[in-house]
Short mmCIF file of C-alpha atoms and ligand atoms in Angstrom, two decimals:
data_model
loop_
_atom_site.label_atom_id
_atom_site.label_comp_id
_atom_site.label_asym_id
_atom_site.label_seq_id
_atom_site.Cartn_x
_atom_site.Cartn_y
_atom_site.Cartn_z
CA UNK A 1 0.25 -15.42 24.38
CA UNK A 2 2.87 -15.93 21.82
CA UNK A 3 1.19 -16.73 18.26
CA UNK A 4 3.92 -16.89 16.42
CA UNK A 5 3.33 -19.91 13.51
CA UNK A 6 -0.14 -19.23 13.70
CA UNK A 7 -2.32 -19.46 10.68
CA UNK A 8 -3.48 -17.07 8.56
CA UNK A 9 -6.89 -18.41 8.31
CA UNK A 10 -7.06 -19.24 12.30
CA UNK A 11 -5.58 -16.05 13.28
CA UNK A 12 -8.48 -14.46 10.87
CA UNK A 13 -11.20 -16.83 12.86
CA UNK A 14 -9.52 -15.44 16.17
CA UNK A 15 -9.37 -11.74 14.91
CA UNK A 16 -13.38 -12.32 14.28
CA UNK A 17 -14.16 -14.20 17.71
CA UNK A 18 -13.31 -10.69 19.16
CA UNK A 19 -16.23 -9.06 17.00
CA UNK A 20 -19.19 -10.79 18.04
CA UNK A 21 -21.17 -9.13 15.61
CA UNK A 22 -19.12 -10.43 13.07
CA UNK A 23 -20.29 -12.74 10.19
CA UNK A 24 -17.15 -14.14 8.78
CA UNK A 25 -17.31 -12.40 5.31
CA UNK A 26 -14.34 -10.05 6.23
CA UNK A 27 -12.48 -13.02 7.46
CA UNK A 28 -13.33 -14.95 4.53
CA UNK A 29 -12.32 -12.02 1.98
CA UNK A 30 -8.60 -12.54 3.91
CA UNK A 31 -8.27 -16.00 3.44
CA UNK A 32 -9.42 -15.39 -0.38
CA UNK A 33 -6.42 -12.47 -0.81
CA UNK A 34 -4.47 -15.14 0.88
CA UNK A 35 -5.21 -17.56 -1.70
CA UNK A 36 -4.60 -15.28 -4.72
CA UNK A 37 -1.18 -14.10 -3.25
CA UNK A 38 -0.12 -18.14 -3.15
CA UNK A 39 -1.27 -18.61 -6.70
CA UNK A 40 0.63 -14.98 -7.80
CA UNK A 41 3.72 -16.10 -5.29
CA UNK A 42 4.48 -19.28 -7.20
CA UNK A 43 4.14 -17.62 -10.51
CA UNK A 44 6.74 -15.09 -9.43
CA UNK A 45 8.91 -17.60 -8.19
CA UNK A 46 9.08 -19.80 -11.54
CA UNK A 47 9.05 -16.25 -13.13
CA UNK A 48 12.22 -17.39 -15.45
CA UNK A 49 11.39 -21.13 -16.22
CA UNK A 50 7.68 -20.19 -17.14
CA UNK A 51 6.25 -18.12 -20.04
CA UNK A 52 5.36 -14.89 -18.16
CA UNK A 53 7.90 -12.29 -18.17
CA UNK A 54 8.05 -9.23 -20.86
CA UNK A 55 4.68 -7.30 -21.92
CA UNK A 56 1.56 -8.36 -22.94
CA UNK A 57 1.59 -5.09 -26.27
CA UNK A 58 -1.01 -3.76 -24.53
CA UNK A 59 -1.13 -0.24 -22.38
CA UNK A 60 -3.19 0.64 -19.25
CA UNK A 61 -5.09 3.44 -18.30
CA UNK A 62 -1.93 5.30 -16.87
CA UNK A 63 -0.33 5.11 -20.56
CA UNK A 64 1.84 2.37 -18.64
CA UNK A 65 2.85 -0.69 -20.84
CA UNK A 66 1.62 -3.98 -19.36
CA UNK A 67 3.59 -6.64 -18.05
CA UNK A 68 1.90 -10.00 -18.68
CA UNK A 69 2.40 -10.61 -14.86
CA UNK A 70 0.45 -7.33 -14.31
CA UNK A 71 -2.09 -9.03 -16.73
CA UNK A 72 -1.89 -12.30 -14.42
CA UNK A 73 -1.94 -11.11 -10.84
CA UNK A 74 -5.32 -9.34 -12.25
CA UNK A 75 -7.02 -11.74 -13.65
CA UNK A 76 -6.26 -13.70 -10.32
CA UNK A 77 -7.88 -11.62 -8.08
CA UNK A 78 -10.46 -11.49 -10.70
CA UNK A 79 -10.71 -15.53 -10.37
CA UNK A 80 -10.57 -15.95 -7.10
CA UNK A 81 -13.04 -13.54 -6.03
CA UNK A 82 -15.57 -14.40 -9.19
CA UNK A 83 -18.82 -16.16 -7.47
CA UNK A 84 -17.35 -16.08 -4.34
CA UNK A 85 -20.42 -14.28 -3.12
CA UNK A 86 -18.41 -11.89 -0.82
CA UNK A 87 -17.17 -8.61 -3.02
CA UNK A 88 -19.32 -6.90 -5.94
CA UNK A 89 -17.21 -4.80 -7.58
CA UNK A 90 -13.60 -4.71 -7.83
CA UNK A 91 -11.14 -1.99 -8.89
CA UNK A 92 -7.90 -2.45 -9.99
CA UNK A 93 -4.88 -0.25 -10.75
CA UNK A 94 -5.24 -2.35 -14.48
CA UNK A 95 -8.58 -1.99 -14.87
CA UNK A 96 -9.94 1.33 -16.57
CA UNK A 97 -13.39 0.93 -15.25
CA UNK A 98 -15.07 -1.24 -11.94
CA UNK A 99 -15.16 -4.43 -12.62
CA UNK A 100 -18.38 -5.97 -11.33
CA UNK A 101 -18.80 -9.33 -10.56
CA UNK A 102 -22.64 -8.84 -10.37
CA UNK A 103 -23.09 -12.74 -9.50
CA UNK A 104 -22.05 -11.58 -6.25
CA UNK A 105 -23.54 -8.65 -5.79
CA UNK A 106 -27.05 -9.79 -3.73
CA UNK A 107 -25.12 -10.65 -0.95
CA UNK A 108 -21.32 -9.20 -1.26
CA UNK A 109 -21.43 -6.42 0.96
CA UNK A 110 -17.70 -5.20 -0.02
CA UNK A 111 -15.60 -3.58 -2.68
CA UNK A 112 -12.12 -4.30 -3.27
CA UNK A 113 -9.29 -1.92 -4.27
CA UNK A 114 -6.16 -3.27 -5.61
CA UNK A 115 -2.64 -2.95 -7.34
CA UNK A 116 -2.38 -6.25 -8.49
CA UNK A 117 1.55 -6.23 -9.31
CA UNK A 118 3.18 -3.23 -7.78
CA UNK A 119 6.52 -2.50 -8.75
CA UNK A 120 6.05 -3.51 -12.77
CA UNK A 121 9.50 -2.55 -13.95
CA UNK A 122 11.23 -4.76 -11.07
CA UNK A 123 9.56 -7.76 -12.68
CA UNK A 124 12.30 -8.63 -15.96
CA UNK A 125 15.14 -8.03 -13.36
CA UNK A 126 14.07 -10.49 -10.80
CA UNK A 127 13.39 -7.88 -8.35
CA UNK A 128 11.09 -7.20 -5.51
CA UNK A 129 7.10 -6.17 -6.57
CA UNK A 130 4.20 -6.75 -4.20
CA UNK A 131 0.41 -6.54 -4.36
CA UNK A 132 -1.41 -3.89 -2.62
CA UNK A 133 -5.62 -4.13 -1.17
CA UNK A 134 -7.97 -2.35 0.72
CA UNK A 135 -11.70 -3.45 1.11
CA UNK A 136 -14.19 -1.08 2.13
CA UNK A 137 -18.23 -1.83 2.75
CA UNK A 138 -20.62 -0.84 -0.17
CA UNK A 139 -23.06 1.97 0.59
CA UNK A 140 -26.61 0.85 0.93
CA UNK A 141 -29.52 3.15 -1.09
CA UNK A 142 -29.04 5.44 -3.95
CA UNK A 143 -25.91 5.30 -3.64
CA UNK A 144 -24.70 1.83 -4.14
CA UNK A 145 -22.89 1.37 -7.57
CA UNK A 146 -22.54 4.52 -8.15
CA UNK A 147 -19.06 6.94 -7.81
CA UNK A 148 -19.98 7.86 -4.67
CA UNK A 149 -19.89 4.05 -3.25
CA UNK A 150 -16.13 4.00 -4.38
CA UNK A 151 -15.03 7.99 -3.67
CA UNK A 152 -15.10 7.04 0.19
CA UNK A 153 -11.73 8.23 2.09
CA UNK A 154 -9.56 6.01 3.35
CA UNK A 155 -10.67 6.02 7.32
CA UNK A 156 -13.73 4.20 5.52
CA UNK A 157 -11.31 1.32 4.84
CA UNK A 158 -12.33 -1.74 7.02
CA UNK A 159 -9.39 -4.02 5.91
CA UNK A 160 -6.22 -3.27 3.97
CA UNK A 161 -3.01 -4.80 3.45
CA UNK A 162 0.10 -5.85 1.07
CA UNK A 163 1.65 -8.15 -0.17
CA UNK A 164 5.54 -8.31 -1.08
CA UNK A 165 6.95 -11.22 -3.12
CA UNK A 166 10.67 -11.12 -2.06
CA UNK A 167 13.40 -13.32 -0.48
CA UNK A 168 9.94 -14.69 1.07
CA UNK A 169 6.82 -13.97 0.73
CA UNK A 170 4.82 -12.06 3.51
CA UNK A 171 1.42 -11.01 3.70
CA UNK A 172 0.58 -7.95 5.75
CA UNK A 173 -2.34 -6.50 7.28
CA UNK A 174 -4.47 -4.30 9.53
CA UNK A 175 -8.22 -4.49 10.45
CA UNK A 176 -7.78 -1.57 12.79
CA UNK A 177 -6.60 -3.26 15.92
CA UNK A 178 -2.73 -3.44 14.70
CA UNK A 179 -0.78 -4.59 11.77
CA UNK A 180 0.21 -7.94 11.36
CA UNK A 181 2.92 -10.12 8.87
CA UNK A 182 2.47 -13.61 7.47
CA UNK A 183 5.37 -15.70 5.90
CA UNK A 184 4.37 -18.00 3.02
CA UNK A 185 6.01 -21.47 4.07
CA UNK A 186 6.14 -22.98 0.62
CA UNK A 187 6.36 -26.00 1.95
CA UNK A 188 3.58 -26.63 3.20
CA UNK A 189 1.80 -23.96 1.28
CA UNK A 190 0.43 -21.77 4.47
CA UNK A 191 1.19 -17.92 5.38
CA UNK A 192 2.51 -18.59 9.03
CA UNK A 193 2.20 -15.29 11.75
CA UNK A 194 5.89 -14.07 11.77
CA UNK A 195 4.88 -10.79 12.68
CA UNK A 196 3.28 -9.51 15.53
CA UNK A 197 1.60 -6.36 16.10
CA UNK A 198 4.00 -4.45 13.73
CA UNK A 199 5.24 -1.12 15.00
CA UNK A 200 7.17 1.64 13.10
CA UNK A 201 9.82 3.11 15.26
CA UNK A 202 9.45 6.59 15.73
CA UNK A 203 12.04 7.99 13.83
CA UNK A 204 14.82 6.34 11.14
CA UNK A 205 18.05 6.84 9.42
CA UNK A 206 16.82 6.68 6.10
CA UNK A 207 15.05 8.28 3.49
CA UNK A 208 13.49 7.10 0.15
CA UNK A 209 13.24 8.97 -3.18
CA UNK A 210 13.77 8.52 -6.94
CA UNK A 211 16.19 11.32 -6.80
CA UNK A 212 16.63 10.98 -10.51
CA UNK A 213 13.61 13.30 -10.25
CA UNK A 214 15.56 16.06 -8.61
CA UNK A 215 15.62 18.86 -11.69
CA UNK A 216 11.77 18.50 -11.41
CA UNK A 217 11.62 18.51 -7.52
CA UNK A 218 9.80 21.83 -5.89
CA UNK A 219 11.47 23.96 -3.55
CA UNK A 220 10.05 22.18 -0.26
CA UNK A 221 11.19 18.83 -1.64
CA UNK A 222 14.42 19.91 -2.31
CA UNK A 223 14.93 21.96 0.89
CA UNK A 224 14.23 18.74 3.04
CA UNK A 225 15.97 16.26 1.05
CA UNK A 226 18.61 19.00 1.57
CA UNK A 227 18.48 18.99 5.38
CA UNK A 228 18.10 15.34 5.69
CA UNK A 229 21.62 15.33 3.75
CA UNK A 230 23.10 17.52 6.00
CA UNK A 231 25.87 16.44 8.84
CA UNK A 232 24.70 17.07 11.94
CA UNK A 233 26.05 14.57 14.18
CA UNK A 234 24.33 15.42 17.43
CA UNK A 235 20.76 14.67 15.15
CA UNK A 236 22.13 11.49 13.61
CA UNK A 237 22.09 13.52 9.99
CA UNK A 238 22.92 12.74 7.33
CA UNK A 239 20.11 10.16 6.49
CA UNK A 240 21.22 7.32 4.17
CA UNK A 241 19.43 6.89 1.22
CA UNK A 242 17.02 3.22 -0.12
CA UNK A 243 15.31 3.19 -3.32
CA UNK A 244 14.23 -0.10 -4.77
CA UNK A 245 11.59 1.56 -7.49
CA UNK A 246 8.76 -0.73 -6.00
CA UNK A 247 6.27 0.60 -3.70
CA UNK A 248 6.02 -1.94 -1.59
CA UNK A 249 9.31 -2.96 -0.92
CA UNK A 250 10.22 0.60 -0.16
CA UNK A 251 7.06 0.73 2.25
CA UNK A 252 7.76 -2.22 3.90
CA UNK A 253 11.54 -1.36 5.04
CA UNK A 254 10.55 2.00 5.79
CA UNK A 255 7.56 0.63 8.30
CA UNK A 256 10.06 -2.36 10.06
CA UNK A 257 13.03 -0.36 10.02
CA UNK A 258 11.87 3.26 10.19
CA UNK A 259 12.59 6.47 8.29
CA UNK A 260 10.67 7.84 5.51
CA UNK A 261 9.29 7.08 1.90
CA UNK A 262 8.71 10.29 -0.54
CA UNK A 263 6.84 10.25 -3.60
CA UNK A 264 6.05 14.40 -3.93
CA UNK A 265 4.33 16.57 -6.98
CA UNK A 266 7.10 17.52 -8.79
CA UNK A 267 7.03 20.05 -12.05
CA UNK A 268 6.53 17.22 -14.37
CA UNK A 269 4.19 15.53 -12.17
CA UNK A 270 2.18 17.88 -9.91
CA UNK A 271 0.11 15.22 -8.25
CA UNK A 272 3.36 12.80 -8.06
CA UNK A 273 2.68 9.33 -9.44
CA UNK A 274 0.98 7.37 -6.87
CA UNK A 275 -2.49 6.42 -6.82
CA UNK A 276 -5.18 7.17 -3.64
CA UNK A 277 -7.47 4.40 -4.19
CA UNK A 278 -5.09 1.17 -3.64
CA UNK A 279 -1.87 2.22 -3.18
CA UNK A 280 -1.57 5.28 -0.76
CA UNK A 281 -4.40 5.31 0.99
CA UNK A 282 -4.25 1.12 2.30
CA UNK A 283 -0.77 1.89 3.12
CA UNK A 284 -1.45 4.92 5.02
CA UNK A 285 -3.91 2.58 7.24
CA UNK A 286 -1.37 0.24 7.63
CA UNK A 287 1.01 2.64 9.08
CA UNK A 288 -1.09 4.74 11.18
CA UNK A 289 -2.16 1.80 12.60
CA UNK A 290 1.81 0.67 13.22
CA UNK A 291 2.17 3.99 14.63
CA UNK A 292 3.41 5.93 11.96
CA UNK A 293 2.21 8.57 9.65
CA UNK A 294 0.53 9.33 5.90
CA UNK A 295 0.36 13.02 4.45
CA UNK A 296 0.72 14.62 1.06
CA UNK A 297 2.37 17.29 2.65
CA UNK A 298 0.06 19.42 4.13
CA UNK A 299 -2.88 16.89 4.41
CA UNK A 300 -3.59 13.55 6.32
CA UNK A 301 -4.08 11.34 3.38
CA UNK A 302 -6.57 9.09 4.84
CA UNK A 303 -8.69 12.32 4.99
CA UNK A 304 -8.64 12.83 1.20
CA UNK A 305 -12.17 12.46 -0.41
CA UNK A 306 -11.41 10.74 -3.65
CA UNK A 307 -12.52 12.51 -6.74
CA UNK A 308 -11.63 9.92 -9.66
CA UNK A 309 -11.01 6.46 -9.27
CA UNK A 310 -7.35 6.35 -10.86
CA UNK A 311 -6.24 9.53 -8.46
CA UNK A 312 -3.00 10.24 -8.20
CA UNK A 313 -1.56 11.86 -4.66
CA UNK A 314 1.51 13.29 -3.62
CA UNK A 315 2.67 10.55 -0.91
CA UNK A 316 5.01 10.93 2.50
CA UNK A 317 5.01 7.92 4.72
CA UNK A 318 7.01 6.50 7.62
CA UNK A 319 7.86 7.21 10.77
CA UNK A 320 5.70 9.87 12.91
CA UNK A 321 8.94 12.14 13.58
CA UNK A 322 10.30 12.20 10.26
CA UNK A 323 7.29 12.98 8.45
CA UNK A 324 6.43 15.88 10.66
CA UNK A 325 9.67 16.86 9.70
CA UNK A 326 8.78 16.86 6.09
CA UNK A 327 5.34 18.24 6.85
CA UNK A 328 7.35 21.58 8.44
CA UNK A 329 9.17 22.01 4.90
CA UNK A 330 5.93 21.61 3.08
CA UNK A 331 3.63 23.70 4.87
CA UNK A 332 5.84 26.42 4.86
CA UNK A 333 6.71 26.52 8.38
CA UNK A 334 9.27 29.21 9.87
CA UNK A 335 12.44 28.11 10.80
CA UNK A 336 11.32 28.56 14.68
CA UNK A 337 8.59 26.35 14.00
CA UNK A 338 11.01 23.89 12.69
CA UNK A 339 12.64 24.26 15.29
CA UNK A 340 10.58 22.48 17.73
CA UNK A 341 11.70 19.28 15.57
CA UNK A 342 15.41 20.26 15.73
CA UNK A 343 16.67 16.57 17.09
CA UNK A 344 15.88 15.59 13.58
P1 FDP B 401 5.97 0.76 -11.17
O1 FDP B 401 5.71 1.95 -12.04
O2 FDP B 401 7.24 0.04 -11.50
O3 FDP B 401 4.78 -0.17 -11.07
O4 FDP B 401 3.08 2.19 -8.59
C1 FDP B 401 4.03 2.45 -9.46
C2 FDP B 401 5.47 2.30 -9.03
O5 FDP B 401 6.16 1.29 -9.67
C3 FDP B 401 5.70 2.09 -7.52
O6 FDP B 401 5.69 0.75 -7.12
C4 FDP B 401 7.05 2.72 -7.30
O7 FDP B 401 7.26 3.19 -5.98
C5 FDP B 401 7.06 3.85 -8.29
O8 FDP B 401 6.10 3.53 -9.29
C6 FDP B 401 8.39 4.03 -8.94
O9 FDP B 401 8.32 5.11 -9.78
P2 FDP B 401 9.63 5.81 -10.40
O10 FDP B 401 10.21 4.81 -11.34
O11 FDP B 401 9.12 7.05 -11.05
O12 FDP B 401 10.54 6.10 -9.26
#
């Protein structure tokens, strides 16, 4: 059945008709995200003719300065998920500690990982930023509340998702059974399906890095970049290069059109710059579950047991063939090994 123009909210109630089990909290936490991205989507758009661009004087807990649409897009989430009854505790790239929302916490069986504004210095220029979630249950026992509810890995996600304010807005998601993209029609003020059961193609023609990082780039890094520069016609090399400096736009091009994303340790920053928690590990569900692939490396990074709640993580994405690639340079493997990947 074709479901293109569907609903967000009906193809949620579908989604859930398929769980029996189900009790519509899940669905309802989707429709809520849904919500906040409309209320952050026409702030972005009206970013110029309203007061909300610059910073707000204030610096987060990455020493980062904050934009006062950072500042908004939290206190959204924060809003639209206060007494809502469904999530107890949210944590947010902006927010040093958990923020509980302990009205909700006798019944919310969730917790809620976000980036509220990803992409922060794209926001003055007019270019693309996103929001990034993942929502995982809350442990039941000693446990709950406690760093060892929110250090769960990321195959412990149950739903997780972006959202990229650009020439539209889209909404995208997984709840394991495939990835899904919804267009916000502003006109009538609904994310419509436009995107079906999302799949990354198995290799691409591009590859994404700040190469302004290059003097601090490790051998491995530089080695692949190297090869992926190289011309070798009969493997389609060189690659051509993408960087737009926001996460999720990066991400989202790499997962429709295929290729890779790179955001390695480097000397000045040996865990790179991402963070575990909400940005690589719900993107690393997404594209597993579009077919692609997540490491650091030499390590799956849904697999990673989180250790502090601001974690940063050495991220490759994309495309299954390409990031094997990457994972031969930085594993170490022999040059026969490599081999076995030489169409790349
Ligand atoms: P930003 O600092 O602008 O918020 O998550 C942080 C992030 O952007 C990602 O969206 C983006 O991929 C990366 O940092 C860009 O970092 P560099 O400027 O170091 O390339």
């Amino acid at each position: 059945m074709n479901m293109k123009g569907l609903t967000l909210t009906r193809h949620i109630l579908l989604e859930q008709r398929a769980h029996p089990t189900a009790t519509g909290e899940l669905s309802t936490i989707l429709t809520q995200i849904g919500l906040a991205a409309k209320i952050i989507s026409r702030v972005v758009s009206r970013a110029g003719l309203v007061d909300i661009l610059g910073v707000t004087g204030s610096v987060n807990v990455h020493g980062e300065e904050v934009k006062r649409l950072d500042e908004y897009a939290n206190q959204t989430f924060i809003n639209v998920f206060g007494h809502s009854g469904l999530v107890c505790t949210l944590v947010s790239e902006e927010m040093e500690k958990p923020r509980h929302l302990s009205e909700n916490c006798s019944q919310g069986k969730y917790t809620l990982f976000f980036d509220p504004l990803d992409g922060s210095s794209n926001i003055d220029v007019n270019g693309t930023i996103g929001t990034i979630f993942s929502v995982h249950h809350r442990l039941r026992g000693d446990l709950h509340g406690s760093e060892k509810e929110w250090f769960q890995p990321g195959t412990q996600q149950v739903v997780a998702g972006y959202i990229i304010y650009g020439s539209s807005t889209l909404l995208v998601y997984t709840a394991g059974t495939g990835v899904y993209g919804f267009t916000l029609d502003p006109s009538i003020g609904e994310f419509l399906l436009s995107h079906e059961r999302i799949r990354v193609p198995p290799r691409g023609k591009t590859y994404s890095i700040n190469e302004g990082n290059g003097p601090y780039w490790r051998p491995p890094t530089r080695a692949f970049i190297d090869h992926l520069k190289q011309k070798d016609p009969e493997s389609d090399r060189p690659y051509t290069s993408r960087y737009v400096g926001a996460l999720v736009a990066d991400f989202h091009r790499t997962l429709l059109k295929g290729g890779i994303f790179l955001y390695p340790g480097d000397d000045k920053n040996p865990t790179g710059k991402l963070r575990l928690l909400y940005e690589a590990a719900p993107l690393a569900y997404v594209i597993e579950q579009a077919g692609g692939r997540a490491s650091t490396g030499t390590e799956r990074i849904l697999d990673i047991h989180p250790v502090d709640l601001h974690q940063k993580i050495p991220l490759i994405i994309g495309s299954p063939v390409d990031v094997a690639l990457a994972e031969d340079f930085f594993s170490g493997r022999t040059a026969q090994e490599k081999d076995r990947s030489k169409r790349v």
